[in-house]
Coordinates of C-alpha atoms in Angstrom, one line a residue:
Chain A
X1 CA -42.6 -3.4 -40.1
X2 CA -41.8 -0.5 -38.5
X3 CA -41.7 -2.5 -35.5
X4 CA -39.3 -5.0 -36.6
X5 CA -36.6 -4.0 -34.3
X6 CA -38.7 -5.0 -31.4
X7 CA -39.5 -8.4 -32.8
X8 CA -35.9 -9.2 -33.6
X9 CA -33.9 -10.7 -30.6
X10 CA -32.6 -7.8 -28.1
X11 CA -28.9 -9.6 -27.8
X12 CA -26.4 -8.7 -30.9
X13 CA -25.0 -11.6 -32.5
X14 CA -22.0 -9.9 -33.3
X15 CA -21.6 -8.2 -29.8
X16 CA -18.7 -10.4 -29.6
X17 CA -17.1 -9.1 -32.4
X18 CA -17.0 -5.5 -31.3
X19 CA -13.4 -4.4 -30.4
X20 CA -12.1 -4.7 -26.9
X21 CA -10.4 -1.5 -27.0
X22 CA -11.3 1.3 -29.3
X23 CA -9.3 4.5 -29.6
X24 CA -11.4 7.4 -31.3
X25 CA -9.8 10.8 -32.6
X26 CA -7.0 10.2 -30.0
X27 CA -4.2 12.7 -29.6
X28 CA -1.6 14.1 -27.3
X29 CA 1.0 16.7 -28.2
X30 CA 3.9 17.5 -25.8
X31 CA 5.4 20.0 -28.3
X32 CA 5.1 20.6 -32.0
X33 CA 6.5 17.2 -33.4
X34 CA 6.4 15.5 -30.0
X35 CA 3.4 13.2 -29.3
X36 CA 0.9 11.7 -31.8
X37 CA -1.9 13.2 -34.2
X38 CA -5.6 12.1 -34.0
X39 CA -5.7 8.7 -34.6
X40 CA -8.9 5.6 -34.7
X41 CA -7.9 2.5 -33.7
X42 CA -9.2 -0.9 -32.5
X43 CA -8.3 -3.8 -30.9
X44 CA -10.0 -7.2 -30.9
X45 CA -10.0 -10.4 -28.6
X46 CA -6.9 -12.7 -29.1
X47 CA -5.2 -9.6 -31.8
X48 CA -1.8 -8.8 -31.6
X49 CA -1.4 -5.2 -32.7
X50 CA 2.3 -4.0 -33.7
X51 CA 3.1 -0.3 -33.3
X52 CA 6.5 0.4 -34.9
X53 CA 8.4 3.7 -35.8
X54 CA 11.4 5.2 -35.0
X55 CA 12.8 6.9 -31.6
X56 CA 10.4 9.8 -31.1
X57 CA 7.5 8.8 -33.3
X58 CA 5.0 8.7 -30.6
X59 CA 4.9 5.1 -29.9
X60 CA 5.2 5.1 -26.2
X61 CA 3.0 8.1 -25.7
X62 CA 0.4 6.3 -27.6
X63 CA 0.9 3.6 -25.9
X64 CA 0.4 5.2 -22.1
X65 CA -2.7 6.8 -23.2
X66 CA -4.4 3.6 -24.5
X67 CA -3.0 2.0 -21.3
X68 CA -4.7 4.4 -18.9
X69 CA -1.7 6.0 -17.6
X70 CA -1.8 9.2 -19.7
X71 CA -4.7 11.4 -20.2
X72 CA -5.0 12.5 -23.6
X73 CA -5.5 16.1 -24.6
X74 CA -8.4 14.7 -27.1
X75 CA -10.1 11.9 -28.2
X76 CA -11.2 8.8 -26.0
X77 CA -10.3 5.3 -25.1
X78 CA -13.1 2.7 -24.9
X79 CA -12.8 -0.6 -23.2
X80 CA -15.6 -3.1 -23.5
X81 CA -15.7 -5.6 -20.3
X82 CA -18.8 -7.8 -20.5
X83 CA -21.7 -6.0 -21.7
X84 CA -20.7 -2.6 -20.9
X85 CA -18.1 0.0 -22.7
X86 CA -16.1 2.2 -20.0
X87 CA -14.3 5.3 -21.5
X88 CA -11.4 4.9 -19.7
X89 CA -10.8 8.6 -19.2
X90 CA -14.4 9.8 -17.7
X91 CA -14.8 7.1 -15.6
X92 CA -13.4 7.7 -11.8
X93 CA -9.9 7.0 -11.0
X94 CA -10.9 4.3 -8.5
X95 CA -12.7 2.5 -11.4
X96 CA -9.8 3.0 -14.0
X97 CA -7.3 1.6 -11.5
X98 CA -9.3 -1.5 -10.7
X99 CA -9.5 -2.0 -14.9
X100 CA -5.9 -1.4 -14.8
X101 CA -5.3 -3.9 -12.1
X102 CA -7.8 -7.0 -13.3
X103 CA -7.8 -6.7 -16.8
X104 CA -4.8 -4.8 -17.9
X105 CA -1.3 -6.0 -17.9
X106 CA 1.8 -3.5 -18.7
X107 CA 5.1 -5.2 -19.2
X108 CA 7.7 -2.3 -19.4
X109 CA 11.0 -2.2 -21.5
X110 CA 13.1 -2.3 -18.4
X111 CA 11.9 -5.1 -16.1
X112 CA 12.9 -3.4 -12.9
X113 CA 10.6 -0.7 -14.1
X114 CA 7.6 -3.2 -13.3
X115 CA 8.9 -5.7 -10.5
X116 CA 9.9 -4.8 -6.8
X117 CA 13.6 -5.4 -6.7
X118 CA 13.5 -6.1 -3.2
X119 CA 10.4 -8.3 -3.1
X120 CA 10.8 -12.1 -3.7
X121 CA 10.0 -13.7 -7.2
X122 CA 7.1 -15.2 -5.8
X123 CA 6.0 -12.1 -3.9
X124 CA 6.1 -10.0 -7.2
X125 CA 3.9 -12.7 -9.0
X126 CA 1.7 -13.1 -5.6
X127 CA 1.2 -9.1 -5.3
X128 CA -1.2 -8.7 -7.9
X129 CA -3.4 -11.5 -6.8
X130 CA -3.4 -10.0 -3.3
X131 CA -4.0 -7.0 -4.6
X132 CA -7.8 -8.6 -5.8
X133 CA -8.3 -10.1 -2.5
X134 CA -6.5 -13.7 -2.4
X135 CA -5.5 -14.4 1.4
X136 CA -4.4 -17.6 1.4
X137 CA -0.6 -18.1 1.6
X138 CA -0.5 -21.9 0.0
X139 CA -2.7 -20.7 -2.9
X140 CA -0.8 -17.7 -3.7
X141 CA 2.3 -19.7 -3.8
X142 CA 0.8 -22.5 -5.8
X143 CA 0.0 -20.1 -8.2
X144 CA 3.4 -18.1 -8.6
X145 CA 4.9 -21.6 -8.8
X146 CA 2.8 -22.9 -11.6
X147 CA 3.4 -19.1 -13.3
X148 CA 7.1 -19.5 -12.9
X149 CA 7.2 -22.2 -14.6
X150 CA 4.9 -21.3 -17.4
X151 CA 7.7 -18.6 -18.2
X152 CA 10.3 -21.3 -18.1
X153 CA 12.1 -20.0 -14.6
X154 CA 13.0 -22.7 -12.7
X155 CA 11.0 -23.0 -9.5
X156 CA 13.5 -23.2 -7.1
X157 CA 14.0 -19.4 -7.4
X158 CA 10.6 -18.6 -6.0
X159 CA 12.0 -17.2 -3.2
X160 CA 14.8 -15.2 -5.0
X161 CA 14.9 -11.3 -5.6
X162 CA 14.5 -10.3 -9.2
X163 CA 18.0 -8.2 -8.9
X164 CA 19.6 -11.9 -9.0
X165 CA 18.0 -12.6 -11.9
X166 CA 19.5 -12.4 -15.4
X167 CA 17.4 -9.3 -17.9
X168 CA 15.9 -12.1 -20.0
X169 CA 14.8 -14.0 -16.5
X170 CA 13.7 -10.8 -15.0
X171 CA 11.6 -9.8 -18.2
X172 CA 9.9 -13.3 -18.3
X173 CA 9.3 -12.7 -14.4
X174 CA 7.5 -9.7 -15.4
X175 CA 5.2 -11.3 -17.9
X176 CA 4.2 -13.8 -15.4
X177 CA 3.6 -11.0 -12.7
X178 CA 1.2 -9.4 -15.7
X179 CA -0.5 -12.5 -16.4
X180 CA -1.2 -14.2 -13.1
X181 CA -4.4 -12.4 -12.8
X182 CA -5.6 -13.1 -16.4
X183 CA -5.7 -9.6 -18.0
X184 CA -7.8 -9.2 -21.2
X185 CA -5.4 -6.5 -22.8
X186 CA -1.3 -6.7 -22.5
X187 CA 0.6 -3.9 -23.1
X188 CA 4.3 -4.3 -24.0
X189 CA 6.6 -1.6 -24.4
X190 CA 9.7 -3.0 -26.6
X191 CA 9.2 -6.0 -24.2
X192 CA 12.9 -7.3 -26.1
X193 CA 14.8 -4.3 -26.2
X194 CA 18.1 -4.8 -24.3
X195 CA 18.0 -8.7 -24.3
X196 CA 20.6 -10.8 -26.6
X197 CA 19.4 -12.3 -29.7
X198 CA 18.9 -16.1 -28.5
X199 CA 17.4 -14.7 -25.4
X200 CA 15.0 -12.6 -27.5
X201 CA 14.2 -15.6 -29.6
X202 CA 13.2 -17.6 -26.4
X203 CA 11.2 -14.7 -25.1
X204 CA 9.4 -14.1 -28.2
X205 CA 8.9 -17.8 -28.8
X206 CA 7.1 -17.6 -25.1
X207 CA 5.1 -14.5 -25.7
X208 CA 3.6 -16.0 -29.0
X209 CA 2.4 -19.4 -27.1
X210 CA 1.0 -17.5 -24.3
X211 CA -0.9 -15.4 -26.4
X212 CA -2.4 -17.9 -28.3
X213 CA -3.3 -20.0 -25.2
X214 CA -4.9 -17.3 -23.3
X215 CA -6.5 -15.3 -26.1
X216 CA -4.9 -12.2 -25.3
X217 CA -5.3 -9.1 -26.8
X218 CA -1.8 -7.6 -27.3
X219 CA -0.5 -4.1 -27.7
X220 CA 3.3 -4.2 -28.6
X221 CA 5.6 -1.1 -29.3
X222 CA 8.7 -2.0 -30.8
X223 CA 10.9 -0.3 -33.4
X224 CA 12.1 -3.9 -34.4
X225 CA 10.4 -5.2 -37.3
X226 CA 11.0 -8.7 -37.1
X227 CA 9.7 -8.8 -33.7
X228 CA 6.4 -7.5 -35.4
X229 CA 6.5 -10.0 -37.9
X230 CA 6.8 -12.9 -35.8
X231 CA 3.8 -11.8 -33.2
X232 CA 1.9 -9.2 -34.6
X233 CA -1.6 -9.9 -36.6
X234 CA -1.5 -6.3 -37.6
X235 CA 0.6 -3.4 -37.7
X236 CA 0.6 0.2 -37.5
X237 CA 4.0 2.2 -39.1
X238 CA 4.2 5.7 -37.2
X239 CA 6.6 8.6 -37.9
X240 CA 6.8 12.0 -36.2
X241 CA 3.5 11.3 -34.6
X242 CA 1.3 10.7 -37.6
X243 CA 0.0 7.1 -38.6
X244 CA 1.6 6.8 -41.9
X245 CA 0.2 3.3 -42.7
X246 CA -1.8 0.5 -41.4
X247 CA -2.6 -3.3 -42.2
X248 CA -2.1 -6.9 -42.0
X249 CA 1.6 -7.6 -40.8
X250 CA 2.5 -9.4 -43.9
X251 CA 0.7 -6.9 -46.3
X252 CA 2.6 -4.1 -44.7
X253 CA 5.9 -5.7 -44.7
X254 CA 5.8 -7.5 -48.0
X255 CA 4.1 -4.7 -49.9
X256 CA 5.0 -1.7 -48.3
X257 CA 3.2 1.7 -49.5
X258 CA 4.4 4.6 -47.9
X259 CA 8.1 5.6 -48.6
X260 CA 9.1 5.5 -44.8
X261 CA 7.6 2.2 -44.4
X262 CA 9.7 1.0 -47.7
X263 CA 12.5 2.6 -46.0
X264 CA 12.1 0.7 -42.9
X265 CA 11.5 -2.7 -44.3
X266 CA 14.6 -2.3 -47.0
X267 CA 16.7 -1.4 -44.4
X268 CA 16.2 -4.5 -42.6
X269 CA 18.9 -6.7 -43.5
X270 CA 18.2 -9.3 -45.8
X271 CA 19.2 -12.8 -46.2
Chain B
X1 CA -15.2 35.2 20.5
X2 CA -15.2 37.9 23.1
X3 CA -16.4 34.5 25.4
X4 CA -13.2 32.8 24.4
X5 CA -11.4 36.2 25.2
X6 CA -12.5 36.2 28.6
X7 CA -12.0 32.5 28.8
X8 CA -8.0 33.4 28.4
X9 CA -8.1 36.3 30.6
X10 CA -9.1 34.0 33.6
X11 CA -6.4 31.5 32.8
X12 CA -4.0 31.1 35.6
X13 CA -1.4 33.9 34.6
X14 CA 1.2 33.5 37.4
X15 CA 2.1 30.0 36.2
X16 CA 4.2 31.4 33.7
X17 CA 2.5 28.9 30.9
X18 CA -0.7 28.2 29.8
X19 CA -2.5 25.2 31.2
X20 CA -1.0 22.3 29.3
X21 CA 1.9 24.3 27.9
X22 CA 0.1 24.7 24.5
X23 CA -1.7 28.3 23.8
X24 CA -5.5 27.5 23.7
X25 CA -5.6 28.2 19.9
X26 CA -3.1 25.5 19.2
X27 CA -5.2 23.0 21.5
X28 CA -8.4 23.8 19.5
X29 CA -6.5 23.1 16.2
X30 CA -5.4 19.7 17.7
X31 CA -8.8 19.0 18.8
X32 CA -10.4 19.5 15.7
X33 CA -7.8 17.4 14.5
X34 CA -8.9 14.7 17.0
X35 CA -12.7 14.8 16.3
X36 CA -11.8 14.6 12.4
X37 CA -9.8 11.5 13.3
X38 CA -12.6 10.0 15.3
X39 CA -15.3 10.3 12.9
X40 CA -13.1 8.6 10.3
X41 CA -11.6 5.9 12.5
X42 CA -8.0 5.0 11.3
X43 CA -7.6 8.0 8.9
X44 CA -4.6 10.0 9.2
X45 CA -5.4 13.4 9.9
X46 CA -2.7 16.1 9.2
X47 CA -2.1 19.1 11.9
X48 CA -0.1 21.7 12.5
X49 CA 2.6 20.3 15.0
X50 CA 4.4 22.6 17.3
X51 CA 7.7 22.6 18.8
X52 CA 7.7 21.0 22.0
X53 CA 10.4 21.5 24.7
X54 CA 11.9 18.0 23.5
X55 CA 13.4 16.6 20.7
X56 CA 11.5 14.9 17.9
X57 CA 11.5 11.0 18.7
X58 CA 10.6 11.5 22.5
X59 CA 7.2 11.6 21.9
X60 CA 6.1 14.9 21.3
X61 CA 3.2 13.9 19.1
X62 CA 1.8 12.1 22.5
X63 CA 3.0 15.3 24.6
X64 CA 0.7 17.5 22.0
X65 CA -2.2 15.0 22.3
X66 CA -2.1 15.2 26.0
X67 CA -1.6 18.9 26.3
X68 CA -5.0 19.3 24.1
X69 CA -7.1 16.6 25.7
X70 CA -5.8 17.0 29.4
X71 CA -8.3 19.1 32.0
X72 CA -8.4 20.2 35.7
X73 CA -10.1 17.0 36.9
X74 CA -7.8 14.6 35.0
X75 CA -5.4 11.9 36.5
X76 CA -2.4 11.1 34.4
X77 CA -0.5 8.2 33.8
X78 CA 3.0 7.8 31.6
X79 CA 4.5 4.8 30.9
X80 CA 7.7 3.8 28.2
X81 CA 7.8 0.2 27.4
X82 CA 5.3 -0.5 30.0
X83 CA 7.3 1.2 32.9
X84 CA 6.4 4.0 34.9
X85 CA 9.9 4.6 36.0
X86 CA 12.4 5.2 32.9
X87 CA 13.4 8.3 31.9
X88 CA 11.2 9.3 29.2
X89 CA 7.8 8.6 31.4
X90 CA 9.1 10.2 34.6
X91 CA 10.1 13.4 32.7
X92 CA 6.8 13.8 30.8
X93 CA 4.7 12.9 33.8
X94 CA 7.0 15.8 35.6
X95 CA 6.2 18.3 32.9
X96 CA 2.7 17.9 32.7
X97 CA 2.4 17.9 36.7
X98 CA 4.1 21.3 36.4
X99 CA 2.3 22.9 33.5
X100 CA -0.9 21.5 34.3
X101 CA -0.9 21.0 38.3
X102 CA -2.6 17.8 37.8
X103 CA -2.6 14.8 39.8
X104 CA -0.2 11.9 38.3
X105 CA -0.2 8.6 39.3
X106 CA 1.2 5.3 37.9
X107 CA -1.8 3.2 38.6
X108 CA -3.7 2.1 35.5
X109 CA -7.0 2.0 37.3
X110 CA -6.7 5.5 38.6
X111 CA -5.5 7.4 35.6
X112 CA -8.0 8.7 33.4
X113 CA -5.5 9.8 30.3
X114 CA -2.3 7.7 29.8
X115 CA 0.1 8.3 27.5
X116 CA 1.9 5.4 26.2
X117 CA 5.1 4.5 24.1
X118 CA 5.6 1.1 22.6
X119 CA 2.6 -1.0 25.2
X120 CA -0.9 -0.9 26.0
X121 CA -1.4 -1.7 29.7
X122 CA -2.1 -5.1 30.8
X123 CA -5.0 -4.5 33.1
X124 CA -8.0 -4.1 31.0
X125 CA -9.3 -0.5 30.2
X126 CA -12.5 1.3 31.2
X127 CA -14.6 3.1 29.3
X128 CA -14.1 7.0 29.8
X129 CA -10.3 6.5 29.7
X130 CA -8.2 7.7 27.0
X131 CA -5.2 6.3 25.7
X132 CA -2.1 8.3 23.9
X133 CA 0.2 6.8 21.8
X134 CA 3.8 8.0 20.5
X135 CA 3.9 7.5 16.8
X136 CA 7.3 7.7 15.0
X137 CA 6.1 6.6 11.5
X138 CA 2.2 7.0 11.1
X139 CA 2.3 5.6 7.5
X140 CA 2.1 1.8 7.6
X141 CA 2.6 1.4 3.5
X142 CA 5.5 3.8 3.6
X143 CA 8.3 0.6 3.4
X144 CA 6.8 -0.1 -0.1
X145 CA 5.7 3.0 -1.3
X146 CA 7.6 6.0 -0.8
X147 CA 5.8 8.7 -2.5
X148 CA 3.1 10.2 0.0
X149 CA 0.8 11.4 -3.0
X150 CA 0.8 7.4 -3.8
X151 CA 0.1 6.2 -0.2
X152 CA -2.5 8.8 0.1
X153 CA -4.2 7.6 -3.1
X154 CA -3.8 3.7 -2.1
X155 CA -6.0 4.9 1.2
X156 CA -8.5 6.8 -0.8
X157 CA -9.0 3.6 -2.9
X158 CA -8.4 0.8 -0.3
X159 CA -5.7 -0.6 -2.0
X160 CA -3.8 -2.6 0.5
X161 CA -2.4 -5.5 -1.5
X162 CA 1.3 -4.5 -1.3
X163 CA 0.8 -4.4 2.7
X164 CA 0.0 -8.3 2.2
X165 CA 3.1 -8.8 0.3
X166 CA 5.3 -7.7 3.6
X167 CA 3.8 -10.5 5.3
X168 CA 4.2 -12.8 2.5
X169 CA 8.0 -11.8 2.5
X170 CA 7.9 -12.8 6.4
X171 CA 6.8 -16.1 5.6
X172 CA 9.1 -16.8 2.9
X173 CA 11.9 -15.7 5.0
X174 CA 11.4 -17.3 8.3
X175 CA 8.2 -19.8 7.9
X176 CA 5.8 -17.6 9.8
X177 CA 4.7 -14.0 10.1
X178 CA 7.7 -12.8 12.0
X179 CA 6.8 -9.0 12.0
X180 CA 6.6 -9.0 16.0
X181 CA 6.0 -5.0 16.6
X182 CA 4.1 -2.3 14.5
X183 CA 1.9 -5.1 13.0
X184 CA -0.4 -3.6 10.7
X185 CA -4.4 -3.1 11.3
X186 CA -7.1 -2.9 9.5
X187 CA -9.4 -0.6 11.3
X188 CA -13.2 -0.4 11.0
X189 CA -12.7 -2.7 7.9
X190 CA -11.7 0.6 5.8
X191 CA -8.4 2.1 6.6
X192 CA -5.0 0.3 7.5
X193 CA -3.2 1.7 10.2
X194 CA 0.0 1.3 11.8
X195 CA -0.9 0.8 15.8
X196 CA 2.5 2.4 16.4
X197 CA 5.6 0.2 17.7
X198 CA 3.5 -1.8 20.2
X199 CA 4.1 -5.2 20.0
X200 CA 1.6 -7.6 18.4
X201 CA 1.2 -9.0 21.5
X202 CA -0.8 -5.8 22.5
X203 CA -3.0 -5.8 19.0
X204 CA -6.1 -7.8 20.2
X205 CA -6.5 -5.2 23.0
X206 CA -7.3 -2.4 20.4
X207 CA -10.3 -4.6 19.0
X208 CA -13.6 -3.4 20.5
X209 CA -11.6 -1.6 23.3
X210 CA -13.5 0.4 25.6
X211 CA -11.3 3.3 26.0
X212 CA -10.7 6.1 23.2
X213 CA -7.2 5.9 21.5
X214 CA -5.4 8.7 19.9
X215 CA -2.1 8.2 18.1
X216 CA 0.4 11.3 17.8
X217 CA 3.2 11.5 15.2
X218 CA 5.1 14.7 16.2
X219 CA 7.7 14.8 13.3
X220 CA 5.4 13.7 10.7
X221 CA 2.3 16.0 12.1
X222 CA -0.3 13.2 12.0
X223 CA -3.0 12.5 14.4
X224 CA -5.3 9.4 14.0
X225 CA -8.1 7.9 16.3
X226 CA -9.5 4.6 17.3
X227 CA -13.1 5.6 18.9
X228 CA -14.5 3.0 22.0
X229 CA -15.9 -0.3 20.5
X230 CA -14.3 -0.2 17.1
X231 CA -13.6 -3.3 14.9
X232 CA -9.4 -3.6 14.8
X233 CA -8.4 -6.6 13.1
X234 CA -5.0 -7.5 12.2
X235 CA -4.0 -8.4 8.9
X236 CA -3.1 -12.3 8.1
X237 CA -3.2 -15.1 5.8
X238 CA -6.3 -17.9 5.8
X239 CA -3.7 -20.6 6.6
X240 CA -1.4 -18.4 8.5
X241 CA -3.4 -17.0 11.0
X242 CA -2.5 -13.9 13.1
X243 CA -1.0 -15.3 16.5
X244 CA 0.8 -13.3 19.4
X245 CA 3.9 -14.2 21.2
X246 CA 4.3 -16.7 23.9
X247 CA 6.8 -17.1 26.6
X248 CA 8.2 -20.6 28.1
X249 CA 8.2 -19.4 31.4
X250 CA 6.1 -17.0 33.8
X251 CA 7.3 -13.9 35.2
X252 CA 10.3 -14.0 37.6
X253 CA 8.8 -11.6 39.9
X254 CA 4.9 -11.7 39.9
X255 CA 4.7 -15.3 38.0
X256 CA 2.4 -13.8 36.0
X257 CA 1.5 -16.2 32.7
X258 CA -0.4 -14.0 30.9
X259 CA 1.7 -10.7 30.6
X260 CA 4.4 -9.4 28.1
X261 CA 7.8 -10.3 29.5
X262 CA 11.0 -8.5 28.8
X263 CA 14.0 -10.7 28.8
X264 CA 16.7 -9.2 30.9
X265 CA 20.0 -10.1 31.1
X266 CA 21.3 -10.2 34.4
X267 CA 25.1 -10.9 34.6
X268 CA 28.5 -11.6 32.4
X269 CA 27.7 -15.0 32.2
X270 CA 24.6 -14.7 29.9
X271 CA 22.1 -15.7 32.8
X272 CA 18.9 -13.9 32.4
X273 CA 15.4 -13.3 33.5
X274 CA 12.0 -12.9 32.3
X275 CA 9.9 -10.0 34.0
X276 CA 6.6 -8.3 33.1
X277 CA 7.5 -5.0 30.9
X278 CA 4.1 -3.1 32.4
X279 CA 5.6 -2.6 35.8
X280 CA 2.3 -1.4 37.5
X281 CA 0.8 -4.4 36.5
X282 CA 3.8 -6.4 37.7
X283 CA 3.6 -4.6 41.1
X284 CA -0.3 -5.2 41.8
X285 CA 0.3 -9.1 41.0
X286 CA 3.2 -9.2 43.6
X287 CA 0.9 -7.6 46.2
X288 CA -2.0 -9.6 45.6
X289 CA -0.3 -12.7 45.8
X290 CA 1.2 -11.6 49.4
X291 CA -1.5 -10.4 50.7
X292 CA -3.2 -14.0 51.9
X293 CA 0.2 -14.5 53.8
X294 CA 0.1 -11.4 55.8
X295 CA -3.8 -12.4 56.4

């Protein structure tokens, strides 16, 4: 019986159930009250996690630490690709940038932060492909066109500059640019902030469609509970750097336990 | 150190300048940068650039390199846009004739060190020759990434995708890769390099060249090198391969069909002629065509 472990198949049938992204005791404080307290977090394939909370509650800082853009003071972030797990802040910078380029997508709140304003829309989408070694103009252009139509931008605008795009279109272009290399995890920081309500609704529809089609894992930072309700499977509520409540979206929003969550939910206009 | 000081003492004091204008310590510092640059082809080596008796943008980087590599036995040639007789070329040639008292020439074949602005001579270079380029902006990624810290990181990690975006945008706008000078190249399959503003016509001459190529940027204080017989590839797309400029007519003076031609307006009616930009090559071609007539 002692060597039963050797008899069993080496491959773990539950390996695919391991979280794609895992944070352990992750923390970063810029000053007391600015940053976030040690927290654990797991994100599985195809899952959408929303981080909600008021301004200054540490949401964006957490997102940066999770996406490899901010070395945290404490804790680690594990990213599983294939059989291996990479500790984002212990591997070399070259490896980290490689993971960020190939497997991560980052959607900024302001589209121009994530786009090159003086490069055509097609070039913006194609840049990610050229970064990973594409060297065929026709293929790059074909991919750019198919992604423009996937995000509902007229393909006639492929050679226009992003600065000539409306806010909603630029945001959709930014999403296309991030998804073209088929990332595994997409980090979104207030993707619908600053857009008017009808454009927001279309964008949310689009994100929801792409997430389910591509089986993306998404971490989305928002202060808008409606966005969280519509997109997220799970939700994490932050206040002053602390996670005050976490759980399934419906459970948290329909039956909030923490006083702050109750306040958040009750402050949304009810119909 | 003793021997170095003795060497200093033997240098000609009556000239008023040290041999090659720069002091020996500075020349050593530049030579060290050159050696490092040769060891890592295409890598931009920072160096302590000195004030030269000419303004930035007139070839101070090239002049510092020339000063550091010229020896008493060297024969020096300077070209500016291929021509030996333009103001800049004449001034730099006279400068070194004065501070080095070495032989100068306009013949590509006879020269051992050639300082150039914007051209590589038409005549094939030989092993043992040194070609020195004047470089205005050494960083090929500057147009897309203004931060020096970031471009250094991109070089370190060989992240050269954004450079390809520039060529992509060219095709979008013009239907072909319209970049015609300072065309980016990959050196030894590792470092992306700006070959200084030479026309892309000259890019193929960089590949596997028997001559040593040194690039000096005076204002930005960078030196980079291509050792002899190094692979230098111009960036392109699989379906838009690299191609050089072509002309519909030959040189009006020497009738060469294989050299780089300048378009020259000759009157107010818009009449124009095409002539070789390399004056030495053009004269040689004319001479060789006249010889049979005389003989």
